[in-house]
Tab-separated table of C-alpha atoms in Angstrom:
chain	number	residue	atom	x	y	z
A	16	MET	CA	21.463	-14.306	-27.271
A	17	GLY	CA	22.024	-10.094	-28.221
A	18	CYS	CA	24.737	-8.641	-29.896
A	19	GLY	CA	25.420	-5.811	-28.379
A	20	ARG	CA	28.680	-4.902	-26.946
A	21	VAL	CA	29.368	-7.436	-23.805
A	22	GLY	CA	27.256	-10.194	-25.980
A	23	SER	CA	29.577	-9.410	-29.067
A	24	ARG	CA	33.195	-9.176	-27.296
A	25	LEU	CA	32.135	-12.280	-25.053
A	26	ALA	CA	31.502	-14.335	-28.734
A	27	THR	CA	34.772	-12.925	-29.860
A	28	ILE	CA	37.416	-13.867	-26.745
A	29	MET	CA	35.356	-17.607	-26.130
A	30	ASP	CA	35.364	-18.060	-30.095
A	31	ALA	CA	39.208	-17.006	-29.906
A	32	GLU	CA	40.027	-19.605	-26.857
A	33	GLY	CA	38.627	-22.053	-29.704
A	34	HIS	CA	34.638	-22.912	-28.386
A	35	ARG	CA	32.105	-23.590	-31.086
A	36	LEU	CA	29.910	-20.697	-31.012
A	37	THR	CA	26.598	-18.995	-32.393
A	38	VAL	CA	25.502	-15.664	-31.885
A	39	VAL	CA	21.613	-14.852	-32.251
A	40	ASP	CA	20.619	-11.133	-32.670
A	41	VAL	CA	17.395	-9.816	-33.862
A	42	ASN	CA	18.933	-7.147	-35.905
A	43	PRO	CA	22.021	-8.797	-38.635
A	44	ALA	CA	23.693	-4.925	-38.208
A	45	ALA	CA	24.741	-5.935	-34.474
A	46	PHE	CA	27.128	-9.001	-35.936
A	47	SER	CA	29.410	-6.226	-37.500
A	48	ARG	CA	30.676	-5.639	-33.608
A	49	LEU	CA	31.988	-8.956	-33.650
A	50	SER	CA	35.843	-8.985	-34.362
A	51	SER	CA	36.787	-9.534	-37.823
A	52	SER	CA	38.398	-12.905	-36.879
A	53	TYR	CA	35.452	-14.108	-35.180
A	54	GLY	CA	35.010	-17.466	-36.764
A	55	GLY	CA	31.936	-18.956	-35.293
A	56	GLU	CA	28.131	-19.064	-36.575
A	57	THR	CA	25.407	-16.261	-36.699
A	58	VAL	CA	21.727	-16.729	-36.528
A	59	VAL	CA	19.336	-13.798	-36.987
A	60	GLY	CA	16.435	-14.057	-35.540
A	61	ASP	CA	14.556	-13.943	-31.190
A	62	ALA	CA	15.886	-16.416	-29.299
A	63	THR	CA	12.666	-16.303	-27.141
A	64	ASP	CA	11.411	-18.599	-29.858
A	65	GLU	CA	11.747	-22.634	-29.542
A	66	ASP	CA	12.255	-22.534	-33.705
A	67	VAL	CA	14.591	-19.773	-33.166
A	68	GLN	CA	16.520	-21.549	-30.557
A	69	ARG	CA	16.145	-25.044	-32.349
A	70	GLU	CA	17.792	-23.149	-35.747
A	71	ALA	CA	20.796	-22.058	-33.567
A	72	GLY	CA	21.593	-26.171	-32.122
A	73	VAL	CA	20.844	-24.780	-28.679
A	74	VAL	CA	19.666	-28.546	-28.236
A	75	ASP	CA	23.446	-29.470	-28.404
A	76	ALA	CA	24.499	-26.416	-26.626
A	77	ASP	CA	26.991	-26.904	-23.571
A	78	VAL	CA	26.133	-22.961	-22.300
A	79	PHE	CA	23.279	-20.727	-23.703
A	80	VAL	CA	23.520	-16.609	-22.591
A	81	ALA	CA	21.146	-14.398	-22.427
A	82	VAL	CA	22.456	-10.336	-22.729
A	83	THR	CA	20.073	-8.780	-24.546
A	84	GLN	CA	19.089	-5.214	-23.315
A	85	GLY	CA	15.562	-6.438	-22.549
A	86	ASP	CA	15.793	-8.635	-18.646
A	87	ASN	CA	12.135	-10.458	-19.565
A	88	ARG	CA	14.042	-11.541	-23.369
A	89	ASN	CA	16.621	-12.422	-21.334
A	90	ILE	CA	14.419	-14.537	-18.981
A	91	MET	CA	12.021	-16.119	-21.266
A	92	ALA	CA	14.782	-17.104	-23.876
A	93	SER	CA	17.516	-18.515	-20.863
A	94	GLN	CA	14.269	-20.122	-19.858
A	95	VAL	CA	13.452	-21.560	-23.203
A	96	ALA	CA	16.976	-23.172	-23.251
A	97	LYS	CA	16.688	-24.664	-19.991
A	98	HIS	CA	13.320	-26.017	-19.769
A	99	LEU	CA	12.452	-27.616	-23.519
A	100	PHE	CA	16.268	-27.501	-24.710
A	101	GLN	CA	17.593	-29.193	-21.604
A	102	VAL	CA	20.746	-26.924	-21.441
A	103	ASP	CA	23.359	-27.296	-18.707
A	104	LYS	CA	24.036	-24.192	-17.838
A	105	VAL	CA	22.227	-20.975	-18.764
A	106	VAL	CA	23.525	-17.437	-17.681
A	107	CYS	CA	21.378	-14.504	-18.164
A	108	ARG	CA	22.054	-10.455	-17.630
A	109	ILE	CA	18.939	-9.079	-15.305
A	110	TYR	CA	18.944	-5.447	-14.678
A	111	ASP	CA	16.327	-5.629	-11.778
A	112	PRO	CA	17.883	-6.854	-9.058
A	113	ILE	CA	14.636	-8.254	-7.860
A	114	ARG	CA	14.133	-10.178	-10.710
A	115	GLN	CA	17.438	-11.029	-10.365
A	116	GLU	CA	17.243	-12.774	-7.393
A	117	VAL	CA	13.393	-14.405	-8.025
A	118	PHE	CA	15.035	-16.211	-11.061
A	119	ARG	CA	18.444	-17.515	-9.511
A	120	ASP	CA	16.520	-18.884	-6.581
A	121	LEU	CA	14.423	-20.519	-9.590
A	122	GLY	CA	17.571	-22.230	-11.256
A	123	LEU	CA	19.258	-19.705	-13.731
A	124	ARG	CA	22.672	-18.069	-13.381
A	125	THR	CA	21.388	-14.782	-13.626
A	126	PHE	CA	23.596	-11.680	-13.259
A	127	SER	CA	22.763	-8.129	-11.941
A	128	PRO	CA	25.030	-5.326	-13.466
A	129	THR	CA	22.850	-2.695	-11.093
A	130	THR	CA	24.083	-4.763	-8.200
A	131	VAL	CA	27.365	-5.407	-9.402
A	132	LEU	CA	28.406	-2.053	-10.644
A	133	THR	CA	27.221	-0.650	-7.337
A	134	GLN	CA	29.299	-3.080	-5.598
A	135	MET	CA	32.243	-2.533	-7.155
A	136	ILE	CA	32.328	1.618	-7.362
A	137	HIS	CA	31.055	1.575	-3.296
A	138	ASP	CA	34.670	-0.713	-3.480
A	139	THR	CA	36.379	1.601	-5.195
A	140	ILE	CA	34.656	4.870	-3.150
A	141	GLU	CA	35.743	2.848	0.444
A	142	GLY	CA	38.690	1.080	-0.433
Z	8	MET	CA	-10.893	-10.624	-3.725
Z	9	TYR	CA	-8.076	-8.139	-4.702
Z	10	ILE	CA	-6.926	-8.812	-7.877
Z	11	ILE	CA	-3.829	-6.991	-10.123
Z	12	ILE	CA	-4.137	-7.246	-13.581
Z	13	ILE	CA	-1.104	-5.738	-15.614
Z	14	GLY	CA	-1.520	-4.734	-19.266
Z	15	GLY	CA	-4.401	-2.142	-20.032
Z	16	GLY	CA	-5.302	-2.866	-23.396
Z	17	LYS	CA	-8.882	-3.500	-24.602
Z	18	VAL	CA	-8.566	-6.902	-22.865
Z	19	GLY	CA	-7.231	-6.057	-19.475
Z	20	ALA	CA	-9.598	-2.656	-19.384
Z	21	SER	CA	-12.515	-5.574	-20.464
Z	22	ILE	CA	-11.395	-7.678	-17.599
Z	23	ALA	CA	-11.190	-4.810	-15.083
Z	24	SER	CA	-14.736	-3.719	-16.273
Z	25	THR	CA	-16.246	-6.915	-15.590
Z	26	LEU	CA	-14.130	-7.674	-12.559
Z	27	ILE	CA	-15.225	-4.095	-10.567
Z	28	ASP	CA	-18.854	-4.648	-11.670
Z	29	MET	CA	-18.763	-8.161	-9.789
Z	30	GLY	CA	-17.417	-6.011	-6.981
Z	31	HIS	CA	-13.487	-6.665	-6.677
Z	32	GLU	CA	-10.852	-4.797	-5.586
Z	33	VAL	CA	-8.304	-4.161	-8.942
Z	34	LEU	CA	-5.764	-2.839	-9.390
Z	35	LEU	CA	-5.296	-2.499	-13.450
Z	36	ILE	CA	-1.243	-1.733	-14.191
Z	37	GLU	CA	-0.160	-0.116	-17.636
Z	38	ARG	CA	3.314	1.222	-19.102
Z	39	SER	CA	1.986	3.442	-21.305
Z	40	GLU	CA	0.931	7.139	-19.337
Z	41	SER	CA	-1.329	7.786	-21.988
Z	42	ARG	CA	-2.953	4.825	-21.875
Z	43	CYS	CA	-3.295	5.515	-18.252
Z	44	GLN	CA	-4.825	8.863	-18.890
Z	45	VAL	CA	-8.117	7.328	-20.981
Z	46	LEU	CA	-8.158	4.520	-18.680
Z	47	ARG	CA	-8.598	6.766	-15.686
Z	48	LYS	CA	-10.967	8.195	-17.339
Z	49	GLU	CA	-13.413	5.140	-17.134
Z	50	PHE	CA	-11.389	3.488	-14.381
Z	51	GLY	CA	-10.652	6.340	-11.924
Z	52	SER	CA	-8.088	5.586	-9.250
Z	53	VAL	CA	-7.350	1.857	-9.818
Z	54	VAL	CA	-4.910	2.668	-12.827
Z	55	MET	CA	-1.371	2.250	-11.922
Z	56	HIS	CA	1.305	3.736	-14.387
Z	57	GLY	CA	4.149	1.451	-14.689
Z	58	ASP	CA	5.949	-1.614	-15.481
Z	59	GLY	CA	3.841	-4.495	-14.037
Z	60	CYS	CA	7.174	-6.191	-14.350
Z	61	GLU	CA	9.616	-3.909	-12.051
Z	62	ALA	CA	8.835	-5.953	-8.554
Z	63	SER	CA	9.662	-3.061	-6.329
Z	64	LEU	CA	6.561	-1.206	-8.422
Z	65	LEU	CA	4.173	-4.754	-7.695
Z	66	ALA	CA	5.589	-4.373	-3.894
Z	67	ASP	CA	3.730	-0.712	-3.475
Z	68	ALA	CA	0.945	-2.234	-5.141
Z	69	GLY	CA	0.653	-4.745	-2.554
Z	70	THR	CA	0.534	-7.620	-4.664
Z	71	ASP	CA	1.691	-10.233	-1.423
Z	72	ARG	CA	-1.771	-10.083	-0.666
Z	73	ALA	CA	-3.730	-10.088	-4.512
Z	74	GLU	CA	-5.526	-13.380	-4.665
Z	75	LEU	CA	-5.647	-13.425	-8.672
Z	76	PHE	CA	-2.522	-12.008	-10.304
Z	77	ILE	CA	-4.036	-10.864	-14.501
Z	78	ALA	CA	-1.041	-10.806	-17.253
Z	79	VAL	CA	-2.762	-9.802	-20.550
Z	80	THR	CA	-0.010	-7.703	-22.234
Z	81	GLU	CA	0.871	-7.648	-25.864
Z	82	GLY	CA	4.332	-9.631	-24.878
Z	83	ASP	CA	4.517	-12.655	-24.248
Z	84	GLU	CA	8.330	-12.869	-22.605
Z	85	ASP	CA	6.348	-9.889	-19.826
Z	86	ASN	CA	3.577	-11.804	-19.386
Z	87	LEU	CA	5.257	-14.922	-18.061
Z	88	VAL	CA	8.149	-13.088	-16.355
Z	89	ALA	CA	5.402	-10.807	-14.537
Z	90	CYS	CA	3.561	-14.045	-13.062
Z	91	GLN	CA	6.240	-15.614	-12.160
Z	92	VAL	CA	7.879	-12.724	-10.198
Z	93	ALA	CA	4.214	-12.617	-9.141
Z	94	GLN	CA	3.956	-16.266	-7.441
Z	95	HIS	CA	8.119	-16.947	-6.380
Z	96	ARG	CA	8.067	-13.296	-4.755
Z	97	PHE	CA	4.663	-12.271	-3.881
Z	98	HIS	CA	3.642	-15.798	-3.137
Z	99	VAL	CA	0.361	-15.551	-5.305
Z	100	GLY	CA	-1.932	-18.720	-5.111
Z	101	ARG	CA	-3.437	-18.100	-8.889
Z	102	VAL	CA	-2.376	-16.091	-12.269
Z	103	VAL	CA	-3.923	-16.186	-15.662
Z	104	ALA	CA	-1.301	-15.185	-18.236
Z	105	ARG	CA	-2.589	-14.531	-22.135
Z	106	VAL	CA	-0.364	-15.983	-24.559
Z	107	ASN	CA	-0.015	-14.295	-27.736
Z	108	ASP	CA	1.471	-16.703	-29.694
Z	109	PRO	CA	0.440	-19.823	-29.585
Z	110	LYS	CA	3.505	-21.570	-29.830
Z	111	ASN	CA	4.915	-19.716	-26.637
Z	112	GLU	CA	2.291	-21.661	-24.764
Z	113	ARG	CA	4.786	-25.062	-24.114
Z	114	ILE	CA	6.745	-22.390	-22.211
Z	115	PHE	CA	4.057	-21.423	-20.443
Z	116	ARG	CA	3.442	-24.837	-19.357
Z	117	ALA	CA	6.870	-26.298	-18.976
Z	118	VAL	CA	7.627	-23.594	-15.783
Z	119	GLY	CA	4.211	-23.691	-14.272
Z	120	VAL	CA	2.813	-20.225	-15.324
Z	121	THR	CA	-1.298	-22.053	-15.998
Z	122	PRO	CA	-3.432	-21.346	-17.488
Z	123	THR	CA	-2.683	-19.811	-20.107
Z	124	VAL	CA	-4.885	-18.375	-22.645
Z	125	SER	CA	-4.411	-17.457	-26.662
Z	126	ALA	CA	-6.261	-15.145	-28.313
Z	127	VAL	CA	-5.187	-16.501	-31.443
Z	128	ASP	CA	-6.274	-20.440	-30.789
Z	129	SER	CA	-9.724	-19.326	-29.455
Z	130	LEU	CA	-10.626	-17.111	-32.592
Z	131	ALA	CA	-9.128	-19.691	-34.837
Z	132	ASN	CA	-10.699	-22.827	-33.332
Z	133	TRP	CA	-14.161	-20.300	-33.663
Z	134	VAL	CA	-13.421	-19.448	-37.037
Z	135	LEU	CA	-12.404	-23.399	-38.417
Z	136	HIS	CA	-15.746	-24.532	-36.215
Z	137	GLU	CA	-17.862	-22.950	-39.179
Z	138	VAL	CA	-15.109	-24.296	-41.744
Z	139	PRO	CA	-17.647	-27.279	-43.399
Z	140	GLY	CA	-16.285	-30.831	-43.849
Z	141	ARG	CA	-14.307	-30.155	-40.471
Z	142	ASN	CA	-15.121	-32.720	-37.697
Z	143	LEU	CA	-13.219	-31.749	-35.053
Z	144	SER	CA	-14.010	-28.304	-32.878
Z	145	ARG	CA	-12.045	-28.014	-29.723
Z	146	LEU	CA	-14.489	-25.556	-27.766
Z	147	ALA	CA	-12.809	-25.002	-24.846
Z	148	PRO	CA	-9.216	-26.065	-22.684
Z	149	LEU	CA	-10.875	-27.572	-18.800
Z	150	ARG	CA	-9.191	-28.195	-15.864
Z	151	GLN	CA	-6.174	-25.414	-17.541
Z	152	GLY	CA	-6.179	-27.934	-20.268
Z	153	ALA	CA	-5.591	-31.077	-19.082
Z	154	LEU	CA	-8.819	-32.035	-20.505
Z	155	ASN	CA	-10.417	-30.586	-23.979
Z	156	LEU	CA	-14.042	-30.628	-24.573
Z	157	LEU	CA	-14.598	-31.131	-28.218
Z	158	GLY	CA	-17.142	-31.061	-31.010
Z	159	ILE	CA	-16.862	-34.196	-33.211
Z	160	LYS	CA	-19.429	-33.810	-36.511
Z	161	ILE	CA	-20.729	-37.461	-37.564
Z	162	PRO	CA	-19.309	-37.803	-41.421
Z	163	PRO	CA	-22.140	-39.356	-44.143
Z	164	THR	CA	-19.706	-42.002	-44.220
Z	165	ALA	CA	-18.569	-42.681	-41.088
Z	166	SER	CA	-19.240	-46.180	-39.833
Z	167	SER	CA	-20.719	-44.806	-36.515
Z	168	VAL	CA	-23.880	-43.430	-38.354
Z	169	GLY	CA	-27.083	-46.305	-37.424
Z	170	LYS	CA	-25.377	-47.230	-34.400
Z	171	ARG	CA	-26.613	-46.615	-30.884
Z	172	VAL	CA	-24.244	-44.033	-29.219
Z	173	THR	CA	-23.431	-46.021	-26.073
Z	174	GLU	CA	-22.209	-48.953	-28.460
Z	175	ILE	CA	-19.519	-46.374	-29.834
Z	176	VAL	CA	-16.365	-48.041	-28.145
Z	177	LEU	CA	-14.571	-45.044	-26.378
Z	178	PRO	CA	-11.071	-44.019	-25.343
Z	179	GLU	CA	-10.667	-45.049	-21.957
Z	180	SER	CA	-10.336	-41.719	-19.508
Z	181	THR	CA	-13.465	-40.302	-22.430
Z	182	ALA	CA	-16.663	-39.621	-22.114
Z	183	ILE	CA	-19.481	-38.284	-24.460
Z	184	ALA	CA	-21.517	-34.824	-22.591
Z	185	LEU	CA	-24.201	-34.367	-25.437
Z	186	VAL	CA	-25.279	-35.490	-29.125
Z	187	VAL	CA	-26.384	-32.410	-30.592
Z	188	HIS	CA	-29.155	-33.539	-33.350
Z	189	ARG	CA	-28.992	-31.572	-37.090
Z	190	ASP	CA	-31.420	-29.433	-36.465
Z	191	GLY	CA	-30.230	-28.138	-33.521
Z	192	SER	CA	-31.746	-30.130	-30.599
Z	193	PRO	CA	-29.151	-31.795	-28.042
Z	194	THR	CA	-29.590	-35.669	-25.969
Z	195	VAL	CA	-28.075	-36.687	-23.370
Z	196	PRO	CA	-26.655	-40.287	-24.954
Z	197	SER	CA	-28.562	-42.920	-24.576
Z	198	ASP	CA	-29.862	-46.117	-25.904
Z	199	GLU	CA	-31.955	-44.765	-27.488
Z	200	VAL	CA	-30.041	-42.435	-29.136
Z	201	VAL	CA	-29.233	-43.153	-32.862
Z	202	LEU	CA	-26.080	-41.672	-34.497
Z	203	GLU	CA	-27.419	-39.675	-37.836
Z	204	PRO	CA	-24.905	-38.096	-40.603
Z	205	ASP	CA	-24.253	-34.534	-38.960
Z	206	ASP	CA	-25.179	-35.265	-35.696
Z	207	GLU	CA	-22.204	-33.193	-33.475
Z	208	VAL	CA	-21.255	-35.116	-30.247
Z	209	ILE	CA	-20.142	-32.546	-27.748
Z	210	ALA	CA	-17.230	-34.972	-25.735
Z	211	LEU	CA	-14.368	-34.591	-23.430
Z	212	GLY	CA	-10.848	-36.197	-23.636
Z	213	ARG	CA	-7.444	-35.512	-22.807
Z	214	PRO	CA	-5.218	-33.811	-25.780
Z	215	GLU	CA	-3.559	-36.969	-26.058
Z	216	ASP	CA	-7.060	-39.271	-26.452
Z	217	GLU	CA	-8.374	-36.470	-29.073
Z	218	ARG	CA	-6.964	-38.642	-32.343
Z	219	ALA	CA	-8.557	-41.580	-31.055
Z	220	LEU	CA	-11.707	-39.861	-29.576
Z	221	VAL	CA	-12.540	-38.247	-32.570
Z	222	ASP	CA	-11.050	-41.799	-34.893
Z	223	ALA	CA	-13.985	-43.241	-33.196
Z	224	PHE	CA	-16.748	-41.856	-34.524
Z	225	THR	CA	-15.600	-40.505	-37.916
Z	226	ILE	CA	-14.215	-43.286	-39.454
């Protein structure tokens, strides 16, 4: 969910590795970020919507990844995938570090770019 | 009681106004600065500008001592997340969430954000209540939606017409509260009450028993 820089890059890499991919984005123009070699599916829609997830085949998915710019959209879509479609591995980007902790404790695999990047820059300076 | 409201639109402002009149300590958090300026004219210092989903802002707002957290923004994802942050980070015991798109109610329930209030559903129900020939009206959810208060109109063709209300075989765990006659007079169900066409039975039941309950009066 989310065909921005991270989403499109991840989809292109994992598609090349032989996985079956579906990318969902509200804006069809976003799919132009996918590599021309991308062979997976694309679905236009808001993946916080249960029906859009159904259309995207989330019910059969092993992994769901939410990487839109909106923390709350990512969280809601991830929870729909986890709780309504029983997806085993749900990965969710959350910029707000505290929100990231809350939803990590609630069972989402969460990433906070804020925390990760801060740590990396810190280590670079200190290293 | 200290109550935090997220979303200072018409709904949030109306709730705040009532709660303040009741003597509660209220904090109204609104994301738009221009809307905050309007709200401050009416409510003064109880208005806080900011993103009610941002955990650091909720910490500043003293969310850990709030007894009730109400999320009534127009974004379902914001209401869903704000309530969970309040519940799990700040241990607020009671949350109430507005659900703008009724089909999102399932996910709110699944993650334990209840009760929810759906303006669309409530409004639709009241409008449909006025449509002739419709036998069922959902009047109100009770016990966080575990029970529904229903109005069941008796059609002239129903086999229940002419029977005592106590003769009707009801599904288990359902009950009749009142029978409202065509002239508007309410009566408490008893052996004396005989059902007539266009009477409305006010009944209680779980959502899964609704069909059987309606059928008992309308078939």
